[in-house]
CSV table of C-alpha atoms in Angstrom, one decimal:
chain,number,residue,atom,x,y,z
F,1,MET,CA,45.4,49.1,-30.4
F,2,LYS,CA,42.4,47.0,-29.5
F,3,LYS,CA,43.8,44.1,-31.5
F,4,SER,CA,47.1,44.4,-29.7
F,5,MET,CA,45.5,44.4,-26.3
F,6,LEU,CA,43.4,41.4,-27.2
F,7,LYS,CA,46.5,39.5,-28.3
F,8,ILE,CA,48.3,40.4,-25.1
F,9,PHE,CA,45.3,39.3,-23.0
F,10,SER,CA,45.0,36.1,-24.9
F,11,LEU,CA,48.7,35.4,-24.3
F,12,ILE,CA,48.3,35.9,-20.6
F,13,ILE,CA,45.3,33.5,-20.5
F,14,PHE,CA,47.2,30.9,-22.5
F,15,SER,CA,50.2,31.2,-20.1
F,16,LEU,CA,48.0,30.8,-17.1
F,17,GLY,CA,46.4,27.8,-18.7
F,18,LEU,CA,49.8,26.2,-19.2
F,19,ILE,CA,50.7,26.8,-15.5
F,20,SER,CA,47.4,25.3,-14.4
F,21,CYS,CA,47.9,22.2,-16.6
F,22,GLU,CA,51.4,21.8,-15.3
F,23,LYS,CA,50.3,21.9,-11.7
F,24,GLU,CA,47.5,19.4,-12.4
F,25,PHE,CA,50.0,16.7,-13.6
F,26,ILE,CA,52.5,17.1,-10.8
F,27,GLN,CA,52.7,13.8,-9.0
F,28,PRO,CA,54.3,13.1,-5.6
F,29,VAL,CA,57.4,11.0,-5.6
F,30,LEU,CA,57.5,8.3,-2.9
F,31,THR,CA,61.0,8.1,-1.6
F,32,ALA,CA,60.4,5.2,0.8
F,33,SER,CA,59.9,1.7,-0.6
F,34,THR,CA,59.1,0.3,2.9
F,35,GLY,CA,57.7,1.8,6.0
F,36,PRO,CA,60.0,3.3,8.6
F,37,SER,CA,62.1,0.9,10.7
F,38,ILE,CA,60.9,0.4,14.2
F,39,THR,CA,62.8,0.4,17.4
F,40,LEU,CA,62.1,-1.7,20.5
F,41,SER,CA,62.9,-0.4,23.9
F,42,LYS,CA,64.4,-3.7,24.9
F,43,ALA,CA,65.4,-7.0,23.4
F,44,THR,CA,64.1,-9.4,26.1
F,45,ALA,CA,61.6,-9.4,28.9
F,46,VAL,CA,60.1,-11.7,31.4
F,47,LEU,CA,56.5,-10.8,32.2
F,48,VAL,CA,55.2,-11.1,35.7
F,49,LYS,CA,51.5,-11.3,36.7
F,50,GLU,CA,52.0,-9.0,39.7
F,51,GLU,CA,53.3,-6.2,37.4
F,52,VAL,CA,50.4,-6.0,34.9
F,53,ALA,CA,50.3,-2.1,35.2
F,54,ASN,CA,54.0,-1.8,34.5
F,55,GLU,CA,55.6,-1.0,31.1
F,56,ALA,CA,56.6,-4.2,29.2
F,57,LEU,CA,57.8,-2.7,25.9
F,58,THR,CA,57.8,0.5,23.8
F,59,VAL,CA,57.7,0.3,20.0
F,60,SER,CA,58.7,3.5,18.3
F,61,TRP,CA,59.6,4.8,14.8
F,62,PRO,CA,60.6,8.1,13.1
F,63,LYS,CA,58.2,10.1,11.1
F,64,PRO,CA,58.7,8.8,7.6
F,65,ASP,CA,59.7,11.0,4.6
F,66,TYR,CA,57.5,10.1,1.7
F,67,GLY,CA,58.6,13.0,-0.4
F,68,PHE,CA,55.4,14.9,0.2
F,69,THR,CA,53.2,15.9,3.1
F,70,ALA,CA,51.1,12.9,4.2
F,71,ALA,CA,49.1,12.0,7.2
F,72,ALA,CA,49.7,8.4,7.8
F,73,SER,CA,48.0,6.0,10.2
F,74,TYR,CA,49.9,3.2,11.8
F,75,THR,CA,49.2,-0.4,12.9
F,76,ILE,CA,51.6,-2.6,14.8
F,77,LEU,CA,51.6,-6.3,13.7
F,78,ILE,CA,52.8,-9.0,16.0
F,79,ASP,CA,53.5,-12.6,15.0
F,80,LYS,CA,55.5,-15.6,16.2
F,81,LYS,CA,59.2,-15.5,15.3
F,82,GLY,CA,59.5,-16.4,11.7
F,83,GLY,CA,55.8,-16.2,11.0
F,84,ASP,CA,54.4,-14.8,7.7
F,85,PHE,CA,52.1,-12.3,9.5
F,86,SER,CA,49.0,-13.7,7.8
F,87,LYS,CA,47.6,-14.4,11.3
F,88,ALA,CA,49.3,-11.6,13.1
F,89,VAL,CA,47.7,-9.7,16.0
F,90,ALA,CA,47.0,-6.1,14.8
F,91,VAL,CA,47.2,-3.1,17.2
F,92,SER,CA,46.1,0.2,15.8
F,93,VAL,CA,47.9,3.3,17.1
F,94,GLY,CA,46.4,6.0,14.8
F,95,GLY,CA,48.9,8.8,13.9
F,96,ASP,CA,51.2,8.3,17.0
F,97,LEU,CA,54.9,7.5,16.5
F,98,LYS,CA,55.2,5.1,19.4
F,99,LYS,CA,53.2,2.5,21.4
F,100,THR,CA,53.9,1.5,25.0
F,101,PHE,CA,52.5,-1.9,25.9
F,102,LYS,CA,51.7,-2.6,29.6
F,103,VAL,CA,52.4,-6.1,30.9
F,104,GLY,CA,48.7,-6.7,31.2
F,105,GLU,CA,48.1,-5.7,27.6
F,106,LEU,CA,51.0,-7.6,26.0
F,107,ASN,CA,50.7,-10.9,27.8
F,108,PRO,CA,47.2,-11.9,26.4
F,109,ILE,CA,48.5,-11.0,22.9
F,110,LEU,CA,51.4,-13.4,23.4
F,111,LEU,CA,49.1,-16.2,24.7
F,112,GLN,CA,46.8,-15.6,21.7
F,113,LEU,CA,49.7,-16.2,19.4
F,114,GLY,CA,50.2,-19.6,21.0
F,115,LEU,CA,53.3,-18.8,23.1
F,116,LYS,CA,53.7,-21.1,26.1
F,117,ALA,CA,53.6,-19.5,29.6
F,118,GLY,CA,56.9,-19.7,31.5
F,119,VAL,CA,58.9,-20.3,28.3
F,120,ALA,CA,61.1,-17.7,26.5
F,121,SER,CA,59.9,-17.4,22.9
F,122,GLY,CA,60.6,-15.1,20.0
F,123,VAL,CA,58.1,-12.7,18.4
F,124,ASP,CA,58.4,-10.4,15.5
F,125,PHE,CA,57.0,-6.8,15.2
F,126,LYS,CA,56.3,-5.0,12.0
F,127,LEU,CA,54.7,-1.5,11.4
F,128,GLN,CA,52.1,-1.0,8.7
F,129,SER,CA,51.7,2.6,7.6
F,130,VAL,CA,48.7,3.6,5.6
F,131,ILE,CA,48.4,6.7,3.4
F,132,GLY,CA,45.0,7.2,1.9
F,133,PRO,CA,42.7,4.3,0.6
F,134,THR,CA,45.3,2.6,-1.6
F,135,THR,CA,48.8,3.2,-0.4
F,136,SER,CA,50.5,1.3,2.5
F,137,PHE,CA,54.0,0.4,3.5
F,138,LEU,CA,55.3,-2.4,5.7
F,139,SER,CA,58.5,-2.1,7.8
F,140,PRO,CA,61.2,-4.7,8.3
F,141,ALA,CA,60.6,-7.0,11.2
F,142,ALA,CA,62.1,-6.3,14.7
F,143,SER,CA,62.6,-9.3,17.0
F,144,PHE,CA,61.8,-9.6,20.7
F,145,THR,CA,62.3,-12.5,23.1
F,146,VAL,CA,59.7,-12.7,25.8
F,147,THR,CA,58.4,-15.0,28.5
F,148,PRO,CA,54.7,-14.7,29.1
F,149,PHE,CA,52.8,-15.8,32.2
F,150,LEU,CA,49.7,-17.9,32.6
F,151,ASP,CA,47.0,-15.4,33.4
F,152,LYS,CA,44.3,-17.9,34.2
F,153,LEU,CA,44.0,-20.8,36.6
F,154,ASP,CA,44.3,-24.3,35.5
F,155,LEU,CA,41.7,-26.2,37.5
F,156,SER,CA,41.0,-28.8,34.8
F,157,THR,CA,40.9,-32.5,35.5
F,158,ASN,CA,40.3,-35.6,33.4
F,159,TRP,CA,37.1,-36.4,35.3
F,160,GLY,CA,33.6,-35.7,33.9
F,161,VAL,CA,29.9,-36.3,34.4
F,162,VAL,CA,28.1,-38.4,31.7
F,163,GLY,CA,24.6,-39.8,31.3
F,164,SER,CA,21.1,-39.3,30.1
F,165,ALA,CA,20.6,-36.4,32.4
F,166,THR,CA,23.5,-34.4,30.7
F,167,PRO,CA,23.2,-32.6,27.3
F,168,GLY,CA,25.6,-35.0,25.6
F,169,GLY,CA,23.8,-38.1,26.8
F,170,TRP,CA,25.7,-41.4,27.5
F,171,ASN,CA,28.2,-40.7,24.7
F,172,GLY,CA,29.3,-37.3,26.0
F,173,PRO,CA,31.0,-35.0,25.7
F,174,ASP,CA,31.2,-35.1,29.5
F,175,LEU,CA,30.5,-32.1,31.8
F,176,PRO,CA,33.8,-31.3,33.5
F,177,PHE,CA,35.0,-31.6,37.1
F,178,TYR,CA,37.4,-29.0,38.5
F,179,LYS,CA,40.0,-29.0,41.2
F,180,THR,CA,39.3,-27.4,44.5
F,181,ASP,CA,41.4,-26.1,47.4
F,182,VAL,CA,41.4,-29.7,48.8
F,183,ALA,CA,43.6,-32.4,47.1
F,184,ASN,CA,41.5,-35.1,45.4
F,185,VAL,CA,38.3,-33.3,46.0
F,186,LEU,CA,36.7,-32.3,42.7
F,187,VAL,CA,33.6,-30.2,41.9
F,188,ALA,CA,31.3,-29.8,38.9
F,189,TYR,CA,28.6,-27.2,38.4
F,190,VAL,CA,26.1,-28.7,36.0
F,191,ASP,CA,22.6,-28.3,34.6
F,192,LEU,CA,20.9,-31.7,34.6
F,193,ALA,CA,17.6,-33.0,33.2
F,194,VAL,CA,15.6,-35.9,34.7
F,195,GLY,CA,17.6,-39.0,34.1
F,196,GLU,CA,20.8,-40.8,35.3
F,197,ILE,CA,24.5,-40.0,35.5
F,198,LYS,CA,27.9,-41.6,36.2
F,199,PHE,CA,31.4,-40.2,36.6
F,200,ARG,CA,34.3,-41.3,34.3
F,201,THR,CA,37.8,-40.3,33.1
F,202,ASP,CA,38.9,-39.0,29.7
F,203,ASN,CA,35.4,-39.2,28.2
F,204,LYS,CA,35.9,-43.0,28.0
F,205,TRP,CA,34.3,-46.0,29.7
F,206,ASP,CA,37.7,-47.6,30.5
F,207,TYR,CA,37.4,-46.2,34.1
F,208,ASN,CA,34.1,-45.1,35.5
F,209,VAL,CA,32.4,-45.0,38.9
F,210,GLY,CA,28.8,-45.0,40.0
F,211,ASP,CA,26.8,-45.3,43.2
F,212,GLY,CA,28.1,-47.7,45.8
F,213,GLY,CA,25.3,-47.0,48.3
F,214,SER,CA,25.0,-44.4,51.1
F,215,GLY,CA,26.7,-41.7,49.1
F,216,SER,CA,29.8,-43.8,48.2
F,217,ILE,CA,31.3,-44.4,44.8
F,218,LYS,CA,32.2,-47.8,43.4
F,219,VAL,CA,34.1,-48.7,40.2
F,220,ASN,CA,31.4,-49.7,37.6
F,221,GLY,CA,28.8,-48.9,40.2
F,222,ASP,CA,25.1,-48.2,39.7
F,223,ASN,CA,23.8,-45.3,37.7
F,224,ILE,CA,22.9,-42.2,39.9
F,225,LYS,CA,19.4,-41.0,39.4
F,226,VAL,CA,18.5,-37.4,38.9
F,227,ASN,CA,14.8,-37.0,39.8
F,228,THR,CA,14.4,-33.2,39.3
F,229,ALA,CA,15.8,-31.0,36.5
F,230,GLY,CA,17.9,-28.1,37.7
F,231,SER,CA,21.3,-26.7,38.5
F,232,TYR,CA,23.5,-28.8,40.7
F,233,LYS,CA,26.9,-28.8,42.4
F,234,ILE,CA,28.5,-32.3,42.4
F,235,THR,CA,31.4,-32.9,44.8
F,236,LEU,CA,33.5,-36.0,44.2
F,237,ASP,CA,36.0,-37.0,46.9
F,238,LEU,CA,38.5,-39.4,45.4
F,239,THR,CA,40.2,-40.0,48.8
F,240,LYS,CA,37.1,-40.9,50.8
F,241,ASN,CA,35.4,-42.4,47.7
F,242,THR,CA,32.2,-40.4,48.3
F,243,TYR,CA,30.0,-38.0,46.3
F,244,THR,CA,27.3,-35.4,47.0
F,245,ILE,CA,24.8,-33.7,44.7
F,246,ILE,CA,23.0,-30.6,45.8
F,247,PRO,CA,20.9,-27.9,44.1
F,248,TYR,CA,23.2,-25.0,43.4
F,249,SER,CA,22.9,-21.7,41.5
F,250,TRP,CA,23.7,-18.0,41.8
F,251,GLY,CA,21.6,-15.5,40.0
F,252,VAL,CA,20.8,-11.8,39.3
F,253,VAL,CA,17.4,-10.5,40.5
F,254,GLY,CA,15.9,-7.1,40.7
F,255,SER,CA,13.9,-4.3,39.0
F,256,SER,CA,16.7,-4.1,36.4
F,257,ALA,CA,16.6,-7.8,35.6
F,258,PRO,CA,14.4,-9.3,32.9
F,259,ASN,CA,12.1,-11.0,35.4
F,260,GLY,CA,12.0,-8.4,38.0
F,261,TRP,CA,12.2,-9.0,41.8
F,262,GLY,CA,10.2,-12.2,41.6
F,263,GLY,CA,12.6,-14.0,39.3
F,264,PRO,CA,13.5,-16.5,38.0
F,265,ASP,CA,16.9,-15.1,38.3
F,266,VAL,CA,19.4,-14.7,35.5
F,267,PRO,CA,21.9,-17.4,36.2
F,268,PHE,CA,25.6,-17.0,36.7
F,269,TRP,CA,28.0,-19.6,35.2
F,270,TYR,CA,31.2,-20.8,36.8
F,271,ASP,CA,34.5,-19.5,35.2
F,272,PRO,CA,37.3,-22.0,36.2
F,273,ALA,CA,39.9,-19.7,34.6
F,274,THR,CA,39.4,-17.2,37.4
F,275,ASP,CA,37.5,-19.3,40.0
F,276,GLN,CA,34.6,-16.7,39.9
F,277,TRP,CA,31.0,-16.6,38.8
F,278,ARG,CA,29.9,-14.6,35.7
F,279,ALA,CA,26.7,-13.5,34.1
F,280,ILE,CA,26.0,-11.6,30.9
F,281,VAL,CA,22.6,-9.9,31.2
F,282,LYS,CA,20.5,-7.2,29.6
F,283,LEU,CA,19.6,-4.8,32.3
F,284,VAL,CA,17.4,-1.6,32.5
F,285,LYS,CA,17.9,1.3,34.8
F,286,GLY,CA,16.9,0.2,38.3
F,287,GLU,CA,18.4,-2.1,41.0
F,288,ILE,CA,19.7,-5.6,41.4
F,289,LYS,CA,20.9,-8.1,44.0
F,290,ILE,CA,22.6,-11.5,43.9
F,291,ARG,CA,21.0,-14.4,45.5
F,292,PHE,CA,21.4,-18.2,45.9
F,293,ASN,CA,19.0,-20.8,44.4
F,294,ASN,CA,16.4,-18.3,43.4
F,295,ASP,CA,15.6,-17.7,47.1
F,296,TRP,CA,15.9,-14.8,49.5
F,297,SER,CA,17.3,-16.8,52.4
F,298,LEU,CA,20.8,-16.0,51.1
F,299,ASN,CA,21.2,-12.8,49.1
F,300,TYR,CA,23.9,-10.2,48.7
F,301,GLY,CA,23.8,-6.4,48.2
F,302,ASP,CA,26.4,-3.6,48.5
F,303,ASP,CA,26.0,-1.3,51.4
F,304,GLY,CA,28.9,1.0,50.5
F,305,ALA,CA,28.5,0.9,46.7
F,306,ASN,CA,32.1,0.0,46.6
F,307,GLY,CA,32.1,-3.5,45.0
F,308,THR,CA,32.2,-5.3,48.4
F,309,LEU,CA,29.1,-7.4,49.1
F,310,GLU,CA,27.3,-7.9,52.4
F,311,ALA,CA,24.7,-10.5,53.2
F,312,GLY,CA,21.3,-8.9,52.9
F,313,GLY,CA,23.0,-5.6,51.9
F,314,ALA,CA,21.6,-2.7,50.0
F,315,ASN,CA,20.3,-2.9,46.5
F,316,ILE,CA,22.9,-2.3,43.7
F,317,ALA,CA,22.0,0.6,41.4
F,318,ILE,CA,22.1,0.2,37.6
F,319,GLY,CA,22.3,3.6,36.1
F,320,ALA,CA,21.5,2.9,32.4
F,321,ASP,CA,19.9,0.3,30.1
F,322,GLY,CA,22.3,-2.0,28.3
F,323,PHE,CA,24.2,-5.3,28.3
F,324,TYR,CA,26.4,-5.9,31.3
F,325,LEU,CA,29.0,-8.4,32.4
F,326,ILE,CA,28.7,-9.1,36.1
F,327,THR,CA,31.6,-10.9,37.9
F,328,PHE,CA,30.9,-12.3,41.3
F,329,ASN,CA,33.8,-13.5,43.5
F,330,GLN,CA,32.1,-15.8,46.0
F,331,LYS,CA,35.2,-16.3,48.1
F,332,GLU,CA,36.1,-12.6,48.5
F,333,LEU,CA,32.5,-11.4,48.3
F,334,LYS,CA,33.3,-8.9,45.6
F,335,VAL,CA,31.3,-7.8,42.5
F,336,LYS,CA,32.3,-6.0,39.3
F,337,ILE,CA,29.6,-4.7,37.0
F,338,GLU,CA,30.6,-3.4,33.6
F,339,THR,CA,29.0,-2.6,30.3
F,340,PHE,CA,29.7,-5.3,27.7
F,341,LYS,CA,29.3,-6.2,24.1
F,342,VAL,CA,28.2,-9.8,23.6
F,343,TRP,CA,27.8,-12.0,20.5
F,344,GLY,CA,24.6,-13.9,20.0
F,345,ILE,CA,23.1,-16.4,17.6
F,346,VAL,CA,19.8,-15.5,15.8
F,347,GLY,CA,17.7,-17.0,13.0
F,348,SER,CA,14.9,-19.2,12.0
F,349,ALA,CA,16.8,-22.2,13.4
F,350,THR,CA,16.9,-20.8,16.9
F,351,ALA,CA,14.2,-20.7,19.6
F,352,GLY,CA,13.9,-16.9,19.4
F,353,GLY,CA,13.6,-16.8,15.6
F,354,TRP,CA,14.9,-13.8,13.6
F,355,GLY,CA,13.4,-11.4,16.1
F,356,GLY,CA,15.5,-12.7,19.0
F,357,PRO,CA,16.3,-12.3,21.8
F,358,ASP,CA,19.5,-14.0,20.7
F,359,THR,CA,21.1,-16.9,22.5
F,360,LYS,CA,24.3,-15.4,23.9
F,361,PHE,CA,27.8,-16.7,23.6
F,362,ARG,CA,30.3,-16.9,26.5
F,363,PRO,CA,33.7,-15.3,26.0
F,364,ASP,CA,36.8,-17.3,26.8
F,365,PHE,CA,38.3,-14.9,29.3
F,366,GLY,CA,41.7,-16.5,29.0
F,367,ASN,CA,41.8,-16.2,25.2
F,368,GLU,CA,40.5,-12.9,24.0
F,369,GLY,CA,38.5,-13.1,20.8
F,370,ILE,CA,37.2,-16.6,21.3
F,371,TRP,CA,33.4,-17.1,22.1
F,372,TYR,CA,31.7,-20.3,22.9
F,373,LEU,CA,28.0,-21.5,22.8
F,374,ASN,CA,27.7,-25.1,23.8
F,375,ASN,CA,24.7,-27.4,23.8
F,376,ILE,CA,22.3,-25.1,21.8
F,377,SER,CA,19.3,-26.8,20.2
F,378,LEU,CA,18.9,-25.8,16.5
F,379,SER,CA,16.2,-26.8,14.1
F,380,VAL,CA,16.4,-26.9,10.3
F,381,GLY,CA,16.6,-23.3,9.1
F,382,GLU,CA,19.2,-20.5,9.0
F,383,ILE,CA,21.3,-18.5,11.5
F,384,LYS,CA,23.5,-15.4,11.7
F,385,PHE,CA,25.7,-13.9,14.5
F,386,ARG,CA,25.1,-10.4,15.7
F,387,LEU,CA,26.3,-8.1,18.5
F,388,ASN,CA,24.0,-7.0,21.4
F,389,ASP,CA,20.7,-8.2,19.7
F,390,ASP,CA,21.1,-5.6,17.1
F,391,TRP,CA,21.5,-5.8,13.3
F,392,GLY,CA,24.0,-2.9,13.2
F,393,VAL,CA,26.8,-5.5,13.5
F,394,ASN,CA,26.1,-8.9,12.1
F,395,TYR,CA,28.0,-11.7,10.4
F,396,GLY,CA,27.1,-14.4,8.0
F,397,ASP,CA,29.1,-16.7,5.7
F,398,ASP,CA,29.1,-15.9,1.9
F,399,GLY,CA,31.0,-18.9,0.9
F,400,ALA,CA,29.7,-21.5,3.3
F,401,ASN,CA,33.3,-22.2,4.1
F,402,GLY,CA,33.6,-21.3,7.8
F,403,SER,CA,34.8,-17.7,7.3
F,404,LEU,CA,32.6,-14.8,8.4
F,405,GLU,CA,31.7,-11.7,6.5
F,406,SER,CA,30.1,-8.6,7.8
F,407,GLY,CA,26.5,-8.6,6.7
F,408,GLY,CA,27.2,-12.0,4.9
F,409,ALA,CA,24.8,-14.7,3.8
F,410,ASN,CA,22.6,-16.6,6.2
F,411,ILE,CA,24.1,-19.9,7.4
F,412,ALA,CA,22.0,-23.0,6.7
F,413,ILE,CA,21.3,-25.5,9.4
F,414,GLY,CA,20.4,-28.7,7.5
F,415,SER,CA,19.9,-31.0,10.4
F,416,ALA,CA,18.1,-30.4,13.7
F,417,GLY,CA,20.1,-31.3,16.8
F,418,VAL,CA,22.2,-30.0,19.7
F,419,TYR,CA,25.3,-28.1,18.5
F,420,ASN,CA,28.5,-26.5,19.9
F,421,VAL,CA,29.3,-23.2,18.2
F,422,LYS,CA,32.6,-21.3,18.4
F,423,LEU,CA,33.4,-17.8,17.1
F,424,ASP,CA,37.0,-16.8,16.5
F,425,PHE,CA,37.5,-13.0,16.4
F,426,ARG,CA,41.2,-13.1,17.3
F,427,ASN,CA,41.9,-11.7,13.8
F,428,PRO,CA,39.1,-9.1,13.4
F,429,ALA,CA,39.9,-8.8,9.7
F,430,ALA,CA,39.3,-12.5,9.1
F,431,PRO,CA,36.9,-14.0,11.7
F,432,THR,CA,35.8,-17.6,11.5
F,433,TYR,CA,33.3,-20.0,13.1
F,434,THR,CA,32.7,-23.7,13.7
F,435,LEU,CA,29.4,-25.6,14.1
F,436,ILE,CA,29.7,-29.1,15.6
F,437,LYS,CA,26.7,-31.3,16.1
F,438,ASN,CA,26.9,-33.4,19.3
């Protein structure tokens, strides 16, 4: 009897083992060879700057059937019509089954892809669905015809400032003049050293003007002397054939600022894409004001804490330590203060060394993902790029080929000099950089 029971018990265990083994080797069957087809809410659109908060396009798709229960994450890929999607703009949407693009969100993506403002162009959308670490599907393309708008001002001219007082010297590149509200009156906001300058077109000496006496300009005129280093506003009147050069700077000062209430102030730079002044600054909890030429004779605060500035107004409170982007609209007397992530250059080739503080890049506000740092002096040594003076996010170049890798190798600077540096994060998965010696 015991032997019989033992045989029955062994048979049950063996059967359970077979069931367990059978379950272990069951594999899911993927019934979809591609991702789900996507649907666009419209075939064409003309985007208008005054409607940035309105809906431009909705991209949607059905929940796919992979033959088993799966939690997928989705990314919308956008490329020019007929593109191979190797440089597509990627927009992550998580597990949602649709994405609505506002006009203000879609327009910069289109400009980033190189579409011309005011011209109807074709773009393709694809959906990438990812299941787990190794499985992904890509949908067929859906086409869209769209006309973007120019979301930045074009105040550019072919005139520039050149000379020994400029970072580029007599060979350039020249510091740019911009258009103003008055026809044929140009303005340049420049940092100059002690030396001499002239004005010329197209970075060439074919046509240049210099001093003609008593504030006038003359073709091939005399060099204009700069006796004191500093920030200047140069106004060039091509109708009256006159020029003026005056000290000119706006800055951030206060208990929150690096140099306190005594300054020197953190300088703003002029942004011609929006005709405003901008500063990226590391602030601590405290207060700030905006003032002119490092002097209290003209300063602005905010009496109502509403972003509208008043001459001599109340101090502006900064509630927390961090990096901030401050945008100052001088014409409308408005200010916008927002937390900001900023790229910097660090390393033995920089003035701050590996400990920083990093020399900060300026973003191209009309071309999201592009960052510029011009006229930086680098010595022989090495550099890297990092975010907010912190090693938590840093990039180097493993192959010394212009591509950036997270935590990558130090970038060698073999020759001391003045450089222009550009970071391109328009494709976050494959960022690049360029280093050009002036």
